[in-house]
Coordinates of C-alpha atoms and ligand atoms in Angstrom, one line a residue:
M172 CA 95.8 104.2 54.9
E173 CA 95.6 105.9 58.2
L174 CA 99.0 106.8 59.6
P175 CA 99.9 104.9 62.8
F176 CA 100.4 106.7 66.1
A177 CA 103.9 107.9 67.0
E178 CA 105.5 109.6 70.0
S179 CA 105.3 113.4 70.2
F180 CA 109.0 113.8 71.0
K181 CA 112.4 112.7 69.7
I182 CA 115.3 111.6 71.8
K183 CA 118.3 113.9 72.5
M184 CA 120.2 112.2 75.3
V185 CA 120.4 108.5 76.3
E186 CA 121.4 106.5 79.4
P187 CA 122.7 102.9 78.9
I188 CA 121.0 100.1 80.8
R189 CA 122.3 96.6 81.2
R190 CA 120.7 93.1 81.0
S191 CA 121.8 90.5 83.6
S192 CA 121.5 86.8 83.9
R193 CA 118.8 84.9 85.8
Q194 CA 121.5 83.5 88.1
E195 CA 122.7 87.0 89.0
R196 CA 119.2 88.1 89.7
E197 CA 118.4 85.2 91.9
Q198 CA 121.4 86.0 94.0
W199 CA 120.7 89.8 94.1
I200 CA 117.1 89.4 95.1
K201 CA 118.0 87.1 97.9
E202 CA 120.6 89.6 99.1
A203 CA 117.9 92.3 98.9
K204 CA 115.8 90.2 101.3
Y205 CA 113.1 89.8 98.6
N206 CA 112.3 93.5 98.8
L207 CA 112.7 95.2 95.4
F208 CA 113.3 98.6 97.0
N209 CA 116.6 97.1 98.3
L210 CA 118.0 96.5 94.8
R211 CA 120.7 98.7 93.3
S212 CA 119.4 100.4 90.2
D213 CA 122.1 98.7 88.1
Q214 CA 120.7 95.3 89.1
V215 CA 117.5 96.3 87.2
F216 CA 117.0 96.2 83.4
I217 CA 113.6 97.9 83.1
D218 CA 112.6 99.9 86.2
L219 CA 108.8 100.2 86.6
L220 CA 109.0 100.6 90.4
T221 CA 107.5 104.0 90.2
D222 CA 106.7 106.9 87.8
S223 CA 107.7 109.3 90.5
G224 CA 110.6 111.5 89.7
T225 CA 111.9 109.0 87.1
G226 CA 110.8 110.7 83.9
A227 CA 112.9 112.5 81.3
M228 CA 112.8 116.3 81.4
S229 CA 112.5 118.2 78.1
D230 CA 115.0 120.5 76.5
R231 CA 112.9 123.5 77.7
Q232 CA 113.0 122.2 81.2
W233 CA 116.8 121.8 81.1
S234 CA 117.2 125.3 79.8
A235 CA 115.0 126.6 82.5
I236 CA 117.4 124.9 85.0
M237 CA 120.2 127.1 83.8
L238 CA 118.1 130.2 84.5
G239 CA 117.3 129.2 88.1
D240 CA 117.5 132.0 90.7
E241 CA 119.0 130.7 93.9
S242 CA 118.1 133.7 96.1
Y243 CA 117.0 132.6 99.5
A244 CA 113.9 134.8 99.5
G245 CA 111.8 136.1 96.6
A246 CA 113.7 134.3 93.9
S247 CA 112.4 134.8 90.3
S248 CA 112.1 131.0 90.1
Y249 CA 109.5 131.1 92.9
Y250 CA 107.5 133.7 91.0
N251 CA 107.7 131.6 87.8
L252 CA 106.3 128.7 89.8
K253 CA 103.6 130.9 91.4
N254 CA 102.5 132.3 88.1
A255 CA 102.4 128.8 86.5
I256 CA 100.2 127.5 89.4
K257 CA 97.9 130.6 89.2
N258 CA 97.5 130.3 85.4
I259 CA 97.2 126.5 85.1
L260 CA 95.6 125.5 88.3
G261 CA 93.9 128.7 89.4
F262 CA 95.2 129.1 93.0
D263 CA 96.4 132.4 94.4
Y264 CA 98.4 131.1 97.4
I265 CA 101.2 128.6 97.0
M266 CA 104.0 127.0 99.1
P267 CA 106.8 124.9 97.6
T268 CA 107.7 121.8 99.5
H269 CA 110.4 119.2 98.7
Q270 CA 107.9 116.6 97.5
G271 CA 104.3 115.5 97.9
R272 CA 104.5 113.9 101.3
A273 CA 106.0 117.1 102.6
A274 CA 103.0 119.0 101.3
E275 CA 100.8 116.5 103.2
N276 CA 102.9 116.9 106.3
V277 CA 102.6 120.7 106.3
L278 CA 98.9 120.9 105.4
F279 CA 97.9 118.1 107.8
S280 CA 99.9 119.7 110.6
V281 CA 97.3 122.5 110.4
L282 CA 94.2 120.5 109.6
V283 CA 94.4 117.0 111.2
K284 CA 93.9 116.3 115.0
E285 CA 93.9 113.1 117.0
G286 CA 90.6 111.2 116.6
D287 CA 89.6 112.9 113.3
F288 CA 88.3 111.1 110.2
V289 CA 89.4 112.0 106.7
P290 CA 87.1 110.6 104.0
G291 CA 88.2 110.2 100.4
N292 CA 88.9 107.7 97.6
S293 CA 91.6 105.1 98.4
H294 CA 94.1 107.4 100.1
F295 CA 97.6 107.2 98.8
D296 CA 100.0 105.4 101.2
T297 CA 101.9 108.5 102.4
T298 CA 98.6 110.4 102.8
K299 CA 97.2 107.6 104.9
G300 CA 100.5 107.5 106.8
H301 CA 100.3 111.2 107.6
I302 CA 96.7 110.8 108.8
E303 CA 97.3 107.7 110.9
F304 CA 100.6 109.1 112.3
R305 CA 98.4 111.9 113.8
K306 CA 96.1 109.2 115.3
A307 CA 93.3 110.0 112.9
H308 CA 91.6 107.7 110.4
A309 CA 91.4 107.5 106.6
V310 CA 87.9 106.5 105.5
D311 CA 87.8 105.0 102.0
C312 CA 84.6 106.0 100.1
T313 CA 85.7 104.7 96.6
I314 CA 82.9 103.3 94.5
D315 CA 82.6 99.5 94.8
E316 CA 83.2 99.0 91.0
A317 CA 86.9 99.8 91.7
V318 CA 87.6 96.4 93.2
D319 CA 86.3 94.4 90.3
T320 CA 89.4 94.3 88.0
E321 CA 87.5 92.9 85.0
L322 CA 84.7 95.4 85.1
I323 CA 85.1 98.2 82.5
H324 CA 84.0 101.6 84.0
P325 CA 85.3 104.9 82.6
F326 CA 85.8 106.5 86.1
K327 CA 86.7 103.7 88.4
G328 CA 88.5 106.2 90.7
N329 CA 85.3 108.0 91.7
V330 CA 84.1 108.7 95.2
D331 CA 80.8 107.0 96.1
P332 CA 78.7 110.1 96.9
K333 CA 76.4 108.0 99.0
K334 CA 79.2 106.5 101.1
L335 CA 80.6 110.0 101.7
E336 CA 77.3 111.5 102.6
D337 CA 76.4 108.7 104.9
F338 CA 79.7 109.1 106.7
L339 CA 79.4 112.9 107.0
S340 CA 75.8 112.7 108.2
K341 CA 76.9 110.7 111.2
H342 CA 80.4 112.0 111.9
S343 CA 80.6 115.5 110.4
D344 CA 82.0 117.0 113.6
K345 CA 85.1 114.8 113.4
V346 CA 85.9 115.5 109.7
P347 CA 88.3 118.4 109.1
F348 CA 88.3 118.0 105.3
V349 CA 87.5 115.6 102.4
I350 CA 90.3 114.5 100.1
V351 CA 90.0 113.3 96.5
T352 CA 93.0 111.7 94.9
I353 CA 93.2 112.4 91.1
T354 CA 93.8 110.0 89.5
N355 CA 93.1 107.4 92.1
N356 CA 96.5 105.7 92.3
T357 CA 95.7 103.0 94.8
A358 CA 92.7 101.8 92.8
G359 CA 94.8 101.4 89.7
G360 CA 95.6 104.9 88.4
Q361 CA 91.8 105.2 87.7
P362 CA 90.3 108.6 86.9
V363 CA 87.7 110.6 88.7
S364 CA 85.0 112.3 86.5
M365 CA 84.2 116.0 86.5
Q366 CA 80.7 115.1 87.4
N367 CA 82.0 113.2 90.5
L368 CA 84.2 116.2 91.5
R369 CA 81.2 118.4 91.3
E370 CA 79.1 116.1 93.4
V371 CA 81.7 115.9 96.1
R372 CA 82.0 119.7 96.1
E373 CA 78.2 119.9 96.7
I374 CA 78.4 117.5 99.6
C375 CA 81.3 119.4 101.1
N376 CA 79.3 122.6 100.7
K377 CA 76.3 121.0 102.4
Y378 CA 78.4 120.0 105.4
G379 CA 80.7 123.0 105.4
K380 CA 83.9 121.0 104.7
I381 CA 87.1 122.0 103.0
L382 CA 87.8 119.9 99.9
V383 CA 91.5 119.0 99.2
F384 CA 92.7 117.4 96.0
D385 CA 95.7 115.1 96.2
S386 CA 96.8 116.0 92.7
A387 CA 99.9 114.0 91.7
R388 CA 98.3 112.8 88.4
F389 CA 95.8 115.6 87.8
A390 CA 96.8 116.0 84.1
E391 CA 96.3 112.3 83.3
N392 CA 92.9 112.7 85.0
A393 CA 92.1 115.6 82.7
Y394 CA 93.1 113.5 79.7
F395 CA 90.6 110.8 80.7
I396 CA 87.8 113.4 81.2
K397 CA 88.5 114.8 77.8
T398 CA 88.5 111.4 76.1
R399 CA 85.7 109.7 78.1
E400 CA 83.3 112.2 79.7
E401 CA 80.5 113.7 77.7
G402 CA 80.8 117.4 77.0
Y403 CA 84.6 117.6 77.3
A404 CA 85.9 116.3 73.9
N405 CA 86.3 119.8 72.5
K406 CA 87.8 121.4 75.6
S407 CA 91.6 121.7 75.9
I408 CA 93.4 119.9 78.7
K409 CA 94.1 123.3 80.3
E410 CA 90.5 124.3 80.3
I411 CA 89.6 121.0 81.9
V412 CA 92.3 121.3 84.5
L413 CA 91.0 124.7 85.5
E414 CA 87.5 123.5 85.9
M415 CA 88.7 120.4 88.0
F416 CA 90.5 122.6 90.5
S417 CA 87.7 125.2 90.6
Y418 CA 86.0 122.6 92.9
A419 CA 88.9 122.4 95.4
D420 CA 89.8 124.7 98.3
A421 CA 93.3 123.4 98.4
M422 CA 95.6 120.9 96.8
T423 CA 98.8 118.9 97.6
M424 CA 101.1 118.1 94.7
S425 CA 103.8 115.6 94.1
S426 CA 105.5 117.4 91.2
K427 CA 107.5 114.2 90.5
K428 CA 104.5 112.8 88.7
D429 CA 102.5 114.9 86.2
A430 CA 104.7 118.0 86.5
N431 CA 107.6 115.9 85.0
V432 CA 110.4 116.9 87.4
N433 CA 112.7 114.7 89.4
I434 CA 112.0 116.3 92.8
G435 CA 109.5 118.8 94.2
G436 CA 106.1 119.4 95.4
F437 CA 103.8 122.2 96.6
I438 CA 100.6 123.1 98.4
A439 CA 98.2 125.6 96.8
M440 CA 95.1 127.1 98.3
R441 CA 92.5 129.9 98.0
D442 CA 92.4 131.0 101.6
Q443 CA 95.1 133.4 102.9
N444 CA 94.5 132.3 106.5
L445 CA 95.2 128.7 105.7
W446 CA 98.3 129.8 103.9
R447 CA 99.4 131.7 107.0
E448 CA 98.8 128.6 109.2
C449 CA 100.7 126.4 106.9
S450 CA 103.6 128.8 106.6
K451 CA 104.8 128.2 110.1
F452 CA 105.1 124.5 109.6
N453 CA 106.6 125.0 106.1
I454 CA 109.3 127.1 107.7
M455 CA 110.0 124.5 110.4
F456 CA 109.9 121.4 108.2
E457 CA 110.8 122.5 104.6
G458 CA 112.4 125.9 104.3
Y459 CA 111.4 129.5 103.8
V460 CA 108.0 130.0 102.1
T461 CA 109.5 131.0 98.7
Y462 CA 111.5 127.9 98.3
G463 CA 110.3 125.2 100.8
G464 CA 113.1 122.7 100.2
M465 CA 113.4 123.3 96.5
S466 CA 116.3 124.9 94.7
G467 CA 115.5 127.8 92.3
R468 CA 116.5 125.8 89.3
D469 CA 114.1 123.0 90.3
M470 CA 111.2 125.4 90.7
N471 CA 112.0 126.7 87.2
A472 CA 111.9 123.2 85.7
L473 CA 108.7 122.6 87.6
A474 CA 107.0 125.7 86.2
V475 CA 107.8 124.5 82.7
G476 CA 106.8 121.0 83.5
L477 CA 103.3 122.1 84.6
D478 CA 102.9 123.8 81.3
E479 CA 104.2 120.9 79.2
G480 CA 102.4 118.3 81.3
T481 CA 99.0 119.8 80.5
E482 CA 99.5 119.6 76.7
F483 CA 97.3 117.1 74.9
D484 CA 100.0 115.7 72.6
Y485 CA 102.3 114.9 75.5
L486 CA 99.5 113.2 77.5
E487 CA 98.4 111.2 74.5
T488 CA 101.9 109.8 74.0
R489 CA 102.1 109.0 77.6
I490 CA 98.8 107.3 78.0
K491 CA 99.0 105.4 74.7
Q492 CA 102.1 103.8 75.9
V493 CA 100.4 102.5 79.0
E494 CA 97.5 101.3 76.8
Y495 CA 100.0 99.6 74.5
L496 CA 101.4 97.5 77.4
G497 CA 97.8 96.6 78.4
K498 CA 97.0 95.4 74.8
R499 CA 100.1 93.2 74.8
L500 CA 98.9 91.7 78.1
D501 CA 95.4 91.1 76.6
E502 CA 97.0 89.0 73.9
F503 CA 98.4 86.7 76.6
G504 CA 95.2 86.7 78.7
I505 CA 97.0 88.2 81.7
P506 CA 94.5 89.7 84.2
Y507 CA 95.0 93.4 85.1
Q508 CA 92.9 96.3 86.4
K509 CA 90.8 97.3 83.4
P510 CA 90.7 99.7 81.7
A511 CA 94.4 100.5 81.8
G512 CA 95.2 103.3 84.2
G513 CA 96.9 106.6 83.5
H514 CA 100.4 105.9 84.7
A515 CA 100.6 102.1 85.3
I516 CA 99.3 98.7 84.6
F517 CA 98.1 96.8 87.8
I518 CA 98.3 93.1 87.5
D519 CA 95.7 91.2 89.4
A520 CA 97.8 88.9 91.6
N521 CA 94.8 87.2 93.2
K522 CA 93.9 85.9 89.7
V523 CA 97.5 85.0 88.7
L524 CA 98.6 83.3 91.9
P525 CA 95.5 82.0 93.7
N526 CA 97.3 79.0 95.0
I527 CA 99.5 81.1 97.3
P528 CA 97.8 81.8 100.6
K529 CA 97.0 85.5 101.0
E530 CA 99.2 85.5 104.2
Q531 CA 102.2 84.8 101.9
F532 CA 101.9 88.0 99.9
R533 CA 100.7 87.1 96.5
A534 CA 101.5 90.3 94.7
Q535 CA 104.9 90.6 96.2
T536 CA 105.6 87.0 95.1
L537 CA 104.6 87.9 91.6
A538 CA 106.8 90.9 91.7
I539 CA 109.8 88.8 92.7
E540 CA 109.0 86.2 89.9
L541 CA 108.9 89.0 87.3
Y542 CA 112.2 90.4 88.5
I543 CA 113.9 87.0 88.3
E544 CA 112.4 86.4 84.9
A545 CA 113.7 89.5 83.1
G546 CA 115.1 92.1 85.5
V547 CA 111.8 94.1 85.4
R548 CA 111.1 95.8 88.7
G549 CA 107.5 96.5 89.6
V550 CA 106.0 97.2 93.1
E551 CA 103.5 95.4 95.3
I552 CA 100.2 97.2 96.0
G553 CA 98.6 94.7 98.3
T554 CA 98.9 93.3 101.8
L555 CA 102.5 94.6 102.4
L556 CA 101.5 98.1 101.5
A557 CA 98.2 97.9 103.4
D558 CA 100.2 97.4 106.5
R559 CA 98.8 96.5 109.9
D560 CA 95.8 98.1 111.6
P561 CA 97.3 100.8 113.9
E562 CA 95.2 99.6 116.8
T563 CA 94.9 95.9 116.6
R564 CA 98.3 95.4 114.8
E565 CA 96.7 92.7 112.7
N566 CA 97.6 92.5 109.0
R567 CA 95.0 94.3 106.8
Y568 CA 94.0 92.3 103.7
P569 CA 92.9 94.6 101.0
K570 CA 90.4 93.3 98.4
L571 CA 92.8 94.0 95.6
E572 CA 96.2 92.4 95.5
L573 CA 98.1 94.1 92.7
L574 CA 101.5 94.2 91.1
R575 CA 101.9 97.8 89.8
L576 CA 104.1 98.4 86.7
A577 CA 104.5 102.2 86.7
I578 CA 105.8 103.6 83.5
P579 CA 108.2 106.6 83.8
R580 CA 107.4 109.5 81.5
R581 CA 109.2 109.8 78.2
T582 CA 111.8 107.2 79.4
Y583 CA 111.2 103.7 77.8
T584 CA 110.2 102.7 74.3
N585 CA 107.5 100.2 73.3
N586 CA 110.3 97.6 72.8
H587 CA 110.8 97.8 76.5
M588 CA 107.1 97.3 77.0
D589 CA 107.3 94.2 74.8
V590 CA 110.0 92.7 77.0
V591 CA 107.8 93.4 80.1
A592 CA 104.8 91.8 78.5
V593 CA 106.6 88.6 77.4
A594 CA 108.4 88.3 80.8
L595 CA 105.0 88.4 82.4
K596 CA 103.6 85.8 79.9
N597 CA 106.5 83.5 80.9
V598 CA 105.7 83.9 84.6
Y599 CA 102.0 83.4 83.8
D600 CA 102.6 80.2 81.9
R601 CA 104.3 78.7 84.9
R602 CA 101.9 80.1 87.5
H603 CA 100.7 76.7 88.6
E604 CA 104.2 75.7 89.7
I605 CA 104.4 78.8 91.9
T606 CA 102.8 77.6 95.1
K607 CA 104.9 79.1 97.9
G608 CA 105.0 82.8 98.8
L609 CA 107.0 84.9 101.2
E610 CA 107.1 85.5 104.9
I611 CA 108.3 88.6 106.9
V612 CA 111.6 88.5 108.8
W613 CA 111.6 92.1 109.8
E614 CA 109.2 95.1 109.4
A615 CA 109.0 98.8 110.4
P616 CA 106.1 99.9 112.6
I617 CA 104.7 102.2 109.9
M618 CA 104.9 102.1 106.0
R619 CA 106.7 98.8 106.3
H620 CA 106.7 98.0 102.5
F621 CA 109.7 100.3 101.9
T622 CA 112.1 98.5 104.2
V623 CA 110.5 95.1 104.9
E624 CA 112.8 92.0 104.9
L625 CA 111.3 88.8 103.6
K626 CA 112.3 85.2 103.0
R627 CA 110.8 82.4 100.8
C628 CA 108.3 80.2 102.6
E629 CA 109.6 76.6 103.1
Ligands
PLP183 C1 103.4 110.2 95.0 C2 102.2 110.6 95.6 C3 102.2 111.2 96.9 C4 103.4 111.5 97.6 O1 104.3 112.3 96.9 P1 105.9 112.2 97.1 O2 106.4 113.2 96.1 O3 106.3 110.8 96.7 O4 106.3 112.5 98.5 C5 100.9 111.6 97.4 N1 99.8 111.3 96.8 C6 99.8 110.6 95.6 C7 98.5 110.3 94.9 C8 101.0 110.3 95.0 O5 100.9 109.6 93.8

C-alpha cells in the first residue's frame, strides 16, 4: 500500500486558541461594525484573514534571530540577506523595507508619475493603491479565463500577451514599467507560467519597458511551474526561481508571505542607477539602506526563510493543505476558484449568495455568516476591496466576488481545515435563507475595506 502524505515538519511550540459561542460572535461582529478586521484576535477561533506574517517560523529561523546584528549600518544581518537574495533570486542590488507596500512606495516614488499607466495582471490592492495615490492608473491585462471560477486552467494568473501588447502599442509613452504579480493573488492565488513570464519579457524588450515582479508568493508560483508546466518536473524549485527572476529587472517583496517571516520586505534590482534613485526615498521613508525599517534579527530570519521557503518538501506540505481544504469543499459542492490556489481558497460568493443584490456586498455577507457559524475569519475580495473609481467615485463591481480563506504557513492542522469546510457547508445549506446583505455606514477615501463600518440591511 502506498504511504499517505504527511507534513514535512513536527511541532515544537504551540499557542492555545479558544472556541466561542454563536451568541458571543453575533455580539462581537455587531460591535466590530461587520468588519472582520475590527475583531480582536481572541474573538477568532481559526484565523484565515491572511497568510501575511501569520506563519510559524522554523527552529533555524529562531536561532538566526539570536544571531541578529543590530548595527545601524553594514550589519552582518544585512549581508546575510543580501547574499540570500543574490543566491536565490539572482539580484545584485537590494534594499530592505519594513514590508511589501513600503517596497512599492519607495520604488513607485521613483518610477510612477501622474497620468501614467501601469499594466499588469490583477494588481494587488496596495500596489493599485500606490499607483492611484500618484494619480496614475493600473491596467489589468489578466487572461479572461481567470474570471470563470469553474474553468480548470493550470496558469490562471497569466498576463494576456495580446491585451498587454495592444495597450503598449497605443500608450507606450505613458507606461513607466510593466508589473507581474506572482502568484496572482487577486485572481485567486493563481500561478503565472514560465512561458508567460518569457512572453511578457519579450514584449517589454520590444517596447523598451522595465519589468517588475510583485513577488510575495514567488515560491508557490515556482511549485506550480514544477508540477504543472512541461519541462520543469525535474528542475529544483531553486533552479525554477532563478529562471523566473531572470526575466525581471526589479522586484518588490512582501517577506511576510513566501519568505516565512512575521514582518519585512525588500526591493531588488539589477541596475545600480535605479538603486541609487530608490535609496533617497528609502532613507526618507524606511531607514538607512542597510536596514530599511527592519531589525538585524528580522533580516537574519528572512535570509533563512528565503532558503527554507524555496525547498520542495516545505512547499509540497503547504500547497497540499490548501488542496485538502479544496477537496473537502468539493465533497459538499461548494463553489470556489478552481483549481485551488497556492495560499488560499477563494469561495465564489456570486454563486453561493446570488439572491443578495451586488450592491449589498455578497462576499462580505458570506464572510460574516462564516464567522458567526464557527469563529472562522476570512476576508472579502470583492466590491468592498475594489473600492470606488478615483474619478467618478462610483462603486466598482468586479466580475469576481470572492471570500478568501488564506491559510497561514505551518500554523493549522487539517483538523482545522475540516472545521472550516463543515462550517461553510452549514452556511451553504442555509444559503436560500440569507437574502439580505450589508450597507456602508462609514468608509475611508482610499483602501476602504480595512476600516469600513457596515450594518445589516433592513
Ligand atoms: C501582501 C502583498 C503585498 C503588500 O505587502 P505587505 O507586506 O502586506 O505590505 C503586495 N503585493 C502582493 C501580491 C501581496 O500579496
